CSV table of C-alpha atoms and ligand atoms in Angstrom, one decimal:
chain,number,residue,atom,x,y,z
A,1,MET,CA,1.5,32.0,-18.7
A,2,LEU,CA,-1.7,30.1,-18.8
A,3,ARG,CA,-4.7,30.2,-16.5
A,4,ALA,CA,-5.2,27.5,-13.9
A,5,ALA,CA,-6.6,24.3,-15.2
A,6,ALA,CA,-10.0,23.7,-13.8
A,7,ASP,CA,-12.8,25.8,-12.5
A,8,GLY,CA,-12.6,26.9,-8.9
A,9,ALA,CA,-9.1,28.4,-8.7
A,10,ASN,CA,-6.9,25.4,-8.6
A,11,SER,CA,-3.7,27.3,-9.0
A,12,ASP,CA,-2.4,25.8,-5.8
A,13,LEU,CA,-2.7,22.4,-7.5
A,14,SER,CA,0.7,20.9,-8.5
A,15,ALA,CA,2.0,21.6,-11.9
A,16,ILE,CA,1.4,18.1,-13.0
A,17,GLY,CA,-2.1,18.1,-11.5
A,18,GLN,CA,-3.0,21.3,-13.5
A,19,ALA,CA,-1.5,19.9,-16.7
A,20,LEU,CA,-3.5,16.7,-16.3
A,21,GLY,CA,-6.6,18.8,-15.8
A,22,MET,CA,-6.0,20.3,-19.2
A,23,LEU,CA,-4.5,17.4,-21.2
A,24,GLY,CA,-5.6,14.2,-19.6
A,25,ASP,CA,-8.3,13.5,-22.1
A,26,ARG,CA,-8.3,11.4,-25.3
A,27,TRP,CA,-10.1,14.0,-27.4
A,28,VAL,CA,-8.0,16.9,-26.2
A,29,LEU,CA,-4.8,15.0,-27.2
A,30,LEU,CA,-6.2,14.1,-30.6
A,31,ILE,CA,-7.3,17.6,-31.3
A,32,VAL,CA,-3.9,19.1,-30.4
A,33,GLN,CA,-2.1,16.3,-32.3
A,34,ARG,CA,-4.2,17.0,-35.5
A,35,ALA,CA,-3.5,20.7,-35.1
A,36,PHE,CA,0.3,19.9,-35.3
A,37,LEU,CA,0.2,17.1,-37.8
A,38,LEU,CA,-2.4,18.1,-40.3
A,39,ARG,CA,-2.7,21.8,-39.4
A,40,VAL,CA,-6.4,21.4,-38.7
A,41,ARG,CA,-7.8,24.8,-37.6
A,42,THR,CA,-11.6,24.7,-38.0
A,43,PHE,CA,-14.5,23.1,-36.2
A,44,ALA,CA,-15.5,21.2,-39.3
A,45,GLY,CA,-11.9,20.1,-39.9
A,46,TRP,CA,-11.6,18.3,-36.5
A,47,ARG,CA,-15.2,17.0,-36.7
A,48,ASP,CA,-14.6,15.3,-40.1
A,49,GLU,CA,-11.1,14.2,-39.3
A,50,LEU,CA,-11.8,12.6,-35.9
A,51,GLY,CA,-15.4,11.6,-36.3
A,52,ILE,CA,-16.1,13.3,-32.9
A,53,SER,CA,-19.6,14.4,-32.0
A,54,GLU,CA,-20.2,18.2,-32.4
A,55,SER,CA,-21.1,18.7,-28.8
A,56,VAL,CA,-18.0,16.9,-27.5
A,57,LEU,CA,-15.8,18.8,-29.9
A,58,ALA,CA,-17.4,22.2,-29.0
A,59,THR,CA,-16.8,21.5,-25.3
A,60,ARG,CA,-13.1,20.5,-25.9
A,61,LEU,CA,-12.4,23.5,-28.1
A,62,LYS,CA,-13.9,25.8,-25.6
A,63,GLU,CA,-11.7,24.3,-22.9
A,64,LEU,CA,-8.6,24.5,-25.0
A,65,VAL,CA,-9.3,28.2,-25.7
A,66,ARG,CA,-10.1,28.9,-22.0
A,67,HIS,CA,-6.8,27.2,-21.0
A,68,GLY,CA,-4.9,29.3,-23.6
A,69,ILE,CA,-3.7,26.3,-25.6
A,70,LEU,CA,-5.7,27.4,-28.7
A,71,GLY,CA,-6.4,31.0,-29.7
A,72,THR,CA,-9.3,32.1,-32.0
A,73,THR,CA,-9.5,34.4,-35.0
A,74,ALA,CA,-12.9,35.3,-36.5
A,75,TYR,CA,-13.4,35.2,-40.2
A,76,ARG,CA,-16.4,35.6,-42.5
A,77,ASP,CA,-17.8,32.8,-44.6
A,78,GLY,CA,-21.4,33.9,-45.1
A,79,ARG,CA,-21.6,34.1,-41.3
A,80,THR,CA,-18.9,34.6,-38.7
A,81,ARG,CA,-16.8,31.5,-38.1
A,82,TYR,CA,-13.7,30.9,-36.0
A,83,GLU,CA,-10.3,29.6,-36.8
A,84,TYR,CA,-8.4,28.0,-34.0
A,85,ARG,CA,-4.6,28.1,-33.8
A,86,LEU,CA,-2.1,26.8,-31.3
A,87,THR,CA,-0.8,29.6,-29.1
A,88,ASP,CA,2.8,29.7,-28.0
A,89,ALA,CA,1.9,27.6,-25.0
A,90,GLY,CA,0.1,25.1,-27.3
A,91,LEU,CA,3.1,25.0,-29.6
A,92,GLY,CA,5.2,24.2,-26.5
A,93,LEU,CA,3.4,20.8,-26.4
A,94,TRP,CA,5.2,19.6,-29.5
A,95,SER,CA,8.0,17.8,-27.6
A,96,PHE,CA,5.4,16.2,-25.3
A,97,LEU,CA,3.5,14.8,-28.2
A,98,LEU,CA,6.6,13.7,-30.0
A,99,ALA,CA,7.7,11.9,-26.8
A,100,ILE,CA,4.4,10.0,-26.7
A,101,HIS,CA,4.9,9.0,-30.4
A,102,SER,CA,8.4,7.9,-29.6
A,103,TRP,CA,7.3,5.8,-26.7
A,104,GLU,CA,4.6,4.1,-28.7
A,105,ARG,CA,7.1,3.3,-31.4
A,106,ASP,CA,9.5,1.8,-29.0
A,107,TRP,CA,7.1,-0.1,-26.7
A,108,ALA,CA,3.6,-0.4,-28.1
A,109,ASP,CA,4.4,-2.6,-31.1
A,110,ARG,CA,3.2,-0.3,-33.9
A,111,PRO,CA,5.2,-1.3,-37.0
A,112,GLY,CA,3.3,1.0,-39.3
A,113,LEU,CA,3.7,4.2,-37.2
A,114,LEU,CA,5.0,7.2,-39.2
A,115,ALA,CA,8.6,8.2,-38.7
A,116,PRO,CA,9.6,11.7,-37.6
A,117,MET,CA,12.1,12.8,-40.3
A,118,HIS,CA,14.8,15.1,-39.2
A,119,ASP,CA,15.3,17.7,-41.9
A,120,THR,CA,18.7,18.7,-40.7
A,121,CYS,CA,20.3,15.3,-41.4
A,122,GLY,CA,17.6,13.8,-43.6
A,123,HIS,CA,17.1,10.6,-41.5
A,124,ASP,CA,14.5,9.0,-39.4
A,125,ALA,CA,15.1,10.8,-36.0
A,126,ARG,CA,14.1,7.9,-33.7
A,127,PRO,CA,14.3,10.4,-30.8
A,128,TYR,CA,15.8,9.7,-27.4
A,129,LEU,CA,15.5,11.8,-24.3
A,130,ALA,CA,18.6,13.8,-23.3
A,131,CYS,CA,19.5,16.4,-20.7
A,132,GLY,CA,19.5,19.9,-22.3
A,133,THR,CA,22.4,20.9,-20.1
A,134,CYS,CA,25.0,18.1,-20.6
A,135,ARG,CA,23.3,16.5,-23.7
A,136,GLU,CA,23.8,13.0,-22.2
A,137,PRO,CA,20.9,10.5,-22.7
A,138,VAL,CA,18.6,10.3,-19.8
A,139,THR,CA,16.4,7.6,-18.3
A,140,ALA,CA,14.4,7.7,-15.1
A,141,ARG,CA,17.3,5.9,-13.3
A,142,GLU,CA,19.7,8.8,-13.7
A,143,THR,CA,17.3,11.3,-12.2
A,144,ALA,CA,16.2,12.3,-8.7
A,145,THR,CA,12.8,13.8,-8.2
A,146,ASP,CA,12.0,16.2,-5.4
A,147,VAL,CA,8.3,16.8,-4.8
A,148,GLY,CA,7.3,20.0,-3.2
A,149,PRO,CA,5.2,19.7,0.0
A,150,ARG,CA,2.1,21.1,-1.8
A,151,ALA,CA,2.7,19.2,-5.1
A,152,SER,CA,-0.4,17.1,-4.5
A,153,PHE,CA,-2.4,15.2,-6.9
A,154,ILE,CA,-5.4,15.4,-4.7
A,155,ARG,CA,-8.4,17.3,-6.1
A,156,ILE,CA,-7.5,16.5,-9.7
A,157,GLY,CA,-11.1,15.6,-9.9
A,158,LEU,CA,-12.9,14.1,-12.8
A,159,PRO,CA,-15.6,16.3,-14.2
A,160,ARG,CA,-18.4,14.4,-16.0
A,161,HIS,CA,-17.3,15.4,-19.4
A,162,HIS,CA,-13.9,13.8,-18.8
A,163,ARG,CA,-15.4,10.3,-18.3
A,164,ARG,CA,-13.5,7.6,-20.0
A,165,THR,CA,-14.2,7.3,-23.7
A,166,LEU,CA,-11.5,4.8,-24.5
A,167,ARG,CA,-13.6,1.7,-25.0
A,168,SER,CA,-16.3,3.4,-27.0
A,169,GLY,CA,-16.4,2.6,-30.7
A,170,GLY,CA,-16.0,5.1,-33.5
A,171,ARG,CA,-14.1,5.0,-36.6
A,172,PRO,CA,-10.5,3.6,-36.7
A,173,ASP,CA,-7.9,6.3,-36.3
A,174,TYR,CA,-4.8,5.6,-38.2
A,175,LEU,CA,-2.8,8.6,-37.0
A,176,GLY,CA,-4.2,8.4,-33.5
A,177,TYR,CA,-2.7,7.0,-30.4
A,178,CYS,CA,-2.5,3.5,-29.4
A,179,PRO,CA,-4.7,2.0,-26.7
A,180,HIS,CA,-1.6,1.7,-24.6
A,181,SER,CA,-0.9,5.4,-24.6
A,182,MET,CA,-4.6,6.2,-24.1
A,183,GLU,CA,-4.7,3.8,-21.2
A,184,ILE,CA,-2.1,6.0,-19.5
A,185,LEU,CA,-2.9,9.5,-20.8
A,186,GLY,CA,-6.6,9.2,-21.7
A,187,ASP,CA,-7.8,10.1,-18.3
A,188,ARG,CA,-6.4,12.0,-15.4
A,189,TRP,CA,-6.5,9.3,-12.8
A,190,SER,CA,-4.5,6.9,-15.0
A,191,THR,CA,-1.8,9.5,-15.6
A,192,ALA,CA,-1.8,10.4,-11.9
A,193,VAL,CA,-1.3,6.8,-11.0
A,194,LEU,CA,1.6,6.4,-13.4
A,195,ALA,CA,3.1,9.7,-12.3
A,196,ALA,CA,3.0,8.5,-8.7
A,197,ALA,CA,4.6,5.2,-9.7
A,198,LEU,CA,7.4,7.2,-11.4
A,199,LEU,CA,7.8,9.2,-8.2
A,200,GLY,CA,8.4,6.0,-6.3
A,201,VAL,CA,5.0,4.9,-5.0
A,202,LYS,CA,4.6,1.2,-5.0
A,203,ARG,CA,2.0,0.2,-2.4
A,204,PHE,CA,-1.7,0.3,-2.9
A,205,ILE,CA,-2.3,2.2,0.3
A,206,ASP,CA,0.4,4.8,-0.7
A,207,PHE,CA,-1.2,5.4,-4.1
A,208,GLN,CA,-4.5,5.9,-2.3
A,209,SER,CA,-3.2,8.4,0.2
A,210,ARG,CA,-1.0,10.3,-2.3
A,211,LEU,CA,-3.7,10.6,-4.9
A,212,GLY,CA,-6.9,10.7,-2.8
A,213,ILE,CA,-8.3,8.2,-5.3
A,214,ALA,CA,-11.2,5.9,-4.6
A,215,PRO,CA,-10.1,2.3,-4.0
A,216,SER,CA,-12.3,0.9,-6.7
A,217,VAL,CA,-10.9,3.4,-9.3
A,218,LEU,CA,-7.4,2.6,-8.1
A,219,THR,CA,-8.0,-1.1,-8.4
A,220,ASP,CA,-9.3,-0.6,-11.9
A,221,ARG,CA,-6.3,1.5,-13.1
A,222,LEU,CA,-3.7,-0.8,-11.5
A,223,ARG,CA,-5.3,-3.8,-13.2
A,224,ARG,CA,-5.3,-2.1,-16.5
A,225,PHE,CA,-1.6,-1.1,-16.1
A,226,VAL,CA,-0.7,-4.6,-15.3
A,227,GLU,CA,-2.6,-5.8,-18.5
A,228,VAL,CA,-0.8,-3.2,-20.6
A,229,GLY,CA,2.5,-4.2,-19.1
A,230,VAL,CA,3.7,-1.0,-17.5
A,231,LEU,CA,3.3,-2.2,-13.9
A,232,THR,CA,4.0,-5.7,-12.5
A,233,PRO,CA,2.8,-6.8,-9.1
A,234,ASP,CA,5.2,-8.8,-6.9
A,235,GLU,CA,4.4,-11.2,-4.1
A,236,GLY,CA,4.7,-8.5,-1.5
A,237,ARG,CA,1.7,-6.7,-3.2
A,238,LEU,CA,4.1,-4.0,-4.5
A,239,TYR,CA,3.5,-2.6,-7.9
A,240,ARG,CA,6.8,-2.0,-9.7
A,241,LEU,CA,7.3,-0.3,-13.0
A,242,THR,CA,8.4,-2.5,-15.9
A,243,ASP,CA,11.0,-1.3,-18.4
A,244,LYS,CA,8.1,-0.2,-20.5
A,245,GLY,CA,6.6,1.8,-17.6
A,246,LEU,CA,10.0,3.3,-16.7
A,247,ALA,CA,10.4,4.4,-20.3
A,248,PHE,CA,7.2,6.5,-20.0
A,249,PHE,CA,9.4,8.8,-17.9
A,250,GLU,CA,10.3,10.7,-21.0
A,251,VAL,CA,6.7,11.6,-21.6
A,252,PHE,CA,6.3,12.5,-17.9
A,253,ALA,CA,9.5,14.7,-18.0
A,254,PHE,CA,8.1,16.8,-20.9
A,255,LEU,CA,4.7,17.1,-19.2
A,256,VAL,CA,6.3,18.4,-16.0
A,257,ASP,CA,8.6,20.7,-18.0
A,258,TRP,CA,5.7,22.2,-20.0
A,259,ALA,CA,3.6,22.7,-16.8
A,260,HIS,CA,6.4,24.5,-15.0
A,261,ARG,CA,6.9,26.8,-18.0
A,262,GLU,CA,3.3,27.5,-18.8
A,263,LEU,CA,1.3,27.2,-15.6
A,264,PRO,CA,1.2,29.4,-12.4
A,265,VAL,CA,2.8,27.0,-10.0
A,266,PRO,CA,3.8,28.1,-6.5
A,267,GLU,CA,7.4,27.1,-5.5
A,268,ASP,CA,6.3,24.6,-3.0
A,269,ALA,CA,4.0,22.8,-5.4
A,270,ARG,CA,6.7,22.1,-7.9
A,271,ILE,CA,8.2,18.8,-9.0
A,272,THR,CA,11.9,19.1,-9.5
A,273,ILE,CA,13.6,16.5,-11.6
A,274,THR,CA,17.4,16.6,-11.3
A,275,HIS,CA,19.8,15.0,-13.8
A,276,ARG,CA,22.1,13.4,-11.3
A,277,PRO,CA,25.3,13.1,-13.4
A,278,CYS,CA,25.4,16.8,-14.1
A,279,ALA,CA,23.5,17.9,-11.0
A,280,THR,CA,21.2,20.3,-12.8
A,281,VAL,CA,17.5,20.6,-13.0
A,282,LEU,CA,16.5,18.5,-16.0
A,283,ARG,CA,15.6,20.5,-19.1
A,284,PRO,CA,14.4,17.6,-21.3
A,285,VAL,CA,15.2,17.6,-25.0
A,286,LEU,CA,14.7,15.1,-27.7
A,287,VAL,CA,17.8,14.2,-29.7
A,288,CYS,CA,18.0,12.6,-33.2
A,289,ARG,CA,19.6,9.1,-33.0
A,290,ALA,CA,21.0,9.6,-36.5
A,291,CYS,CA,22.9,12.9,-36.0
A,292,ASP,CA,22.8,13.6,-32.3
A,293,GLY,CA,21.2,17.0,-33.0
A,294,VAL,CA,18.5,18.4,-30.7
A,295,LEU,CA,15.1,18.1,-32.4
A,296,GLU,CA,13.3,21.3,-33.0
A,297,ARG,CA,9.7,21.6,-34.2
A,298,ARG,CA,10.4,23.4,-37.4
A,299,ARG,CA,13.1,20.9,-38.4
A,300,VAL,CA,11.0,17.7,-38.1
A,301,HIS,CA,8.3,16.5,-40.4
A,302,PHE,CA,6.2,13.4,-40.8
A,303,ASP,CA,5.7,12.0,-44.3
A,304,LEU,CA,1.9,12.1,-44.7
A,305,SER,CA,1.9,11.2,-48.4
A,306,GLY,CA,0.3,7.8,-47.7
A,307,TYR,CA,-2.3,9.3,-45.4
A,308,GLU,CA,-5.9,9.7,-46.7
A,309,PRO,CA,-7.5,12.9,-45.6
A,310,ALA,CA,-10.8,12.2,-43.8
A,311,ALA,CA,-12.9,13.6,-46.6
A,312,ARG,CA,-11.4,11.1,-49.0
A,313,ARG,CA,-11.8,8.3,-46.6
A,314,GLU,CA,-15.5,9.2,-46.3
A,315,SER,CA,-16.1,9.3,-50.0
A,316,ALA,CA,-14.3,6.0,-50.5
A,317,ARG,CA,-16.5,4.5,-47.8
A,318,ASP,CA,-19.5,5.9,-49.6
A,319,ARG,CA,-18.3,4.2,-52.8
A,320,GLN,CA,-17.8,1.0,-50.8
A,321,GLU,CA,-14.1,0.8,-51.4
A,322,PRO,CA,-13.0,-0.3,-48.0
A,323,ALA,CA,-9.4,-0.8,-49.0
A,324,ALA,CA,-8.9,2.9,-49.2
A,325,VAL,CA,-10.0,3.3,-45.6
A,326,ALA,CA,-6.9,1.8,-44.2
A,327,PRO,CA,-3.7,3.0,-45.9
A,328,PRO,CA,-1.0,0.5,-45.1
A,329,ARG,CA,1.7,3.0,-44.3
A,330,VAL,CA,-0.1,4.2,-41.2
A,331,ALA,CA,-1.6,1.0,-39.9
A,332,GLY,CA,-3.3,0.9,-36.6
A,333,CYS,CA,-2.0,-0.7,-33.4
A,334,ALA,CA,-0.8,-4.2,-33.6
A,335,SER,CA,-2.1,-4.8,-30.1
B,401,LIG,ZN1,22.7,16.6,-17.5
B,402,LIG,ZN1,19.3,14.1,-37.4
């Protein structure tokens, strides 16, 4: 079990609040994603791959180690260096990351996105969310969510180093997440707003009281969500989830599931999602659309043969061969 998310003993914070404290950050998501996808394990590996500043990377790695998502092993290379590996709790984030990937593919118009290949059947998995108990497909509409009395989003907070980095420049990231996902997951308040919407909150004033969020921040996030097409305002000033917003439920379900498995959450601060048709607590699984088998980490791979490692991209850039910088198989966001 992992330690509580933020400084100051926040273990009474809701599961989702704690999880967002750890994961609601663009760089953290990219660091973990690269650890899975490219098996990056060293400081230099992430620095070169992501084009992230050394100080930001050092802070994020320290946090991931402190939260128990990464573990370190020392090795000698002239001087002592550290290798970072995903712990069991870190490995448990695989379904969550695959769910983000799947949502982007279905909703964010990314034709060049890599396909997760299911080794068991040899096909593109195109995963869908299912109930681990009855194996039926699940959408938000077939679930009921019970929020414990202390499952509050209040005090999620926003430390200075988690300020928004979305609109900053930097090199293009062809494996990275789309602005749409980052708009939702790239900072804690955004995810909290969407989580509240998935829990049925629709009115500005209710978002405000449930989240303890400043009106200006809330206005900003609601406006962005309307722009991205996950919320739509109606005449009665209610913000309703669009189909695209509702589909983000699968990402939310995995985040809640991971948090409940890995974080110290008191009973009355839990969020319980029930699959109504089988009346059991939802244990989310991703299922292969080709063979209906449950997807497991060791049986899924991404074909990275068209992907240029960062070092080669850099040397190509030095030689002024810009064509090599953007491999067509992993094109960036269309939007
Ligand atoms: Zn079920
Ligand atoms: Zn399959």
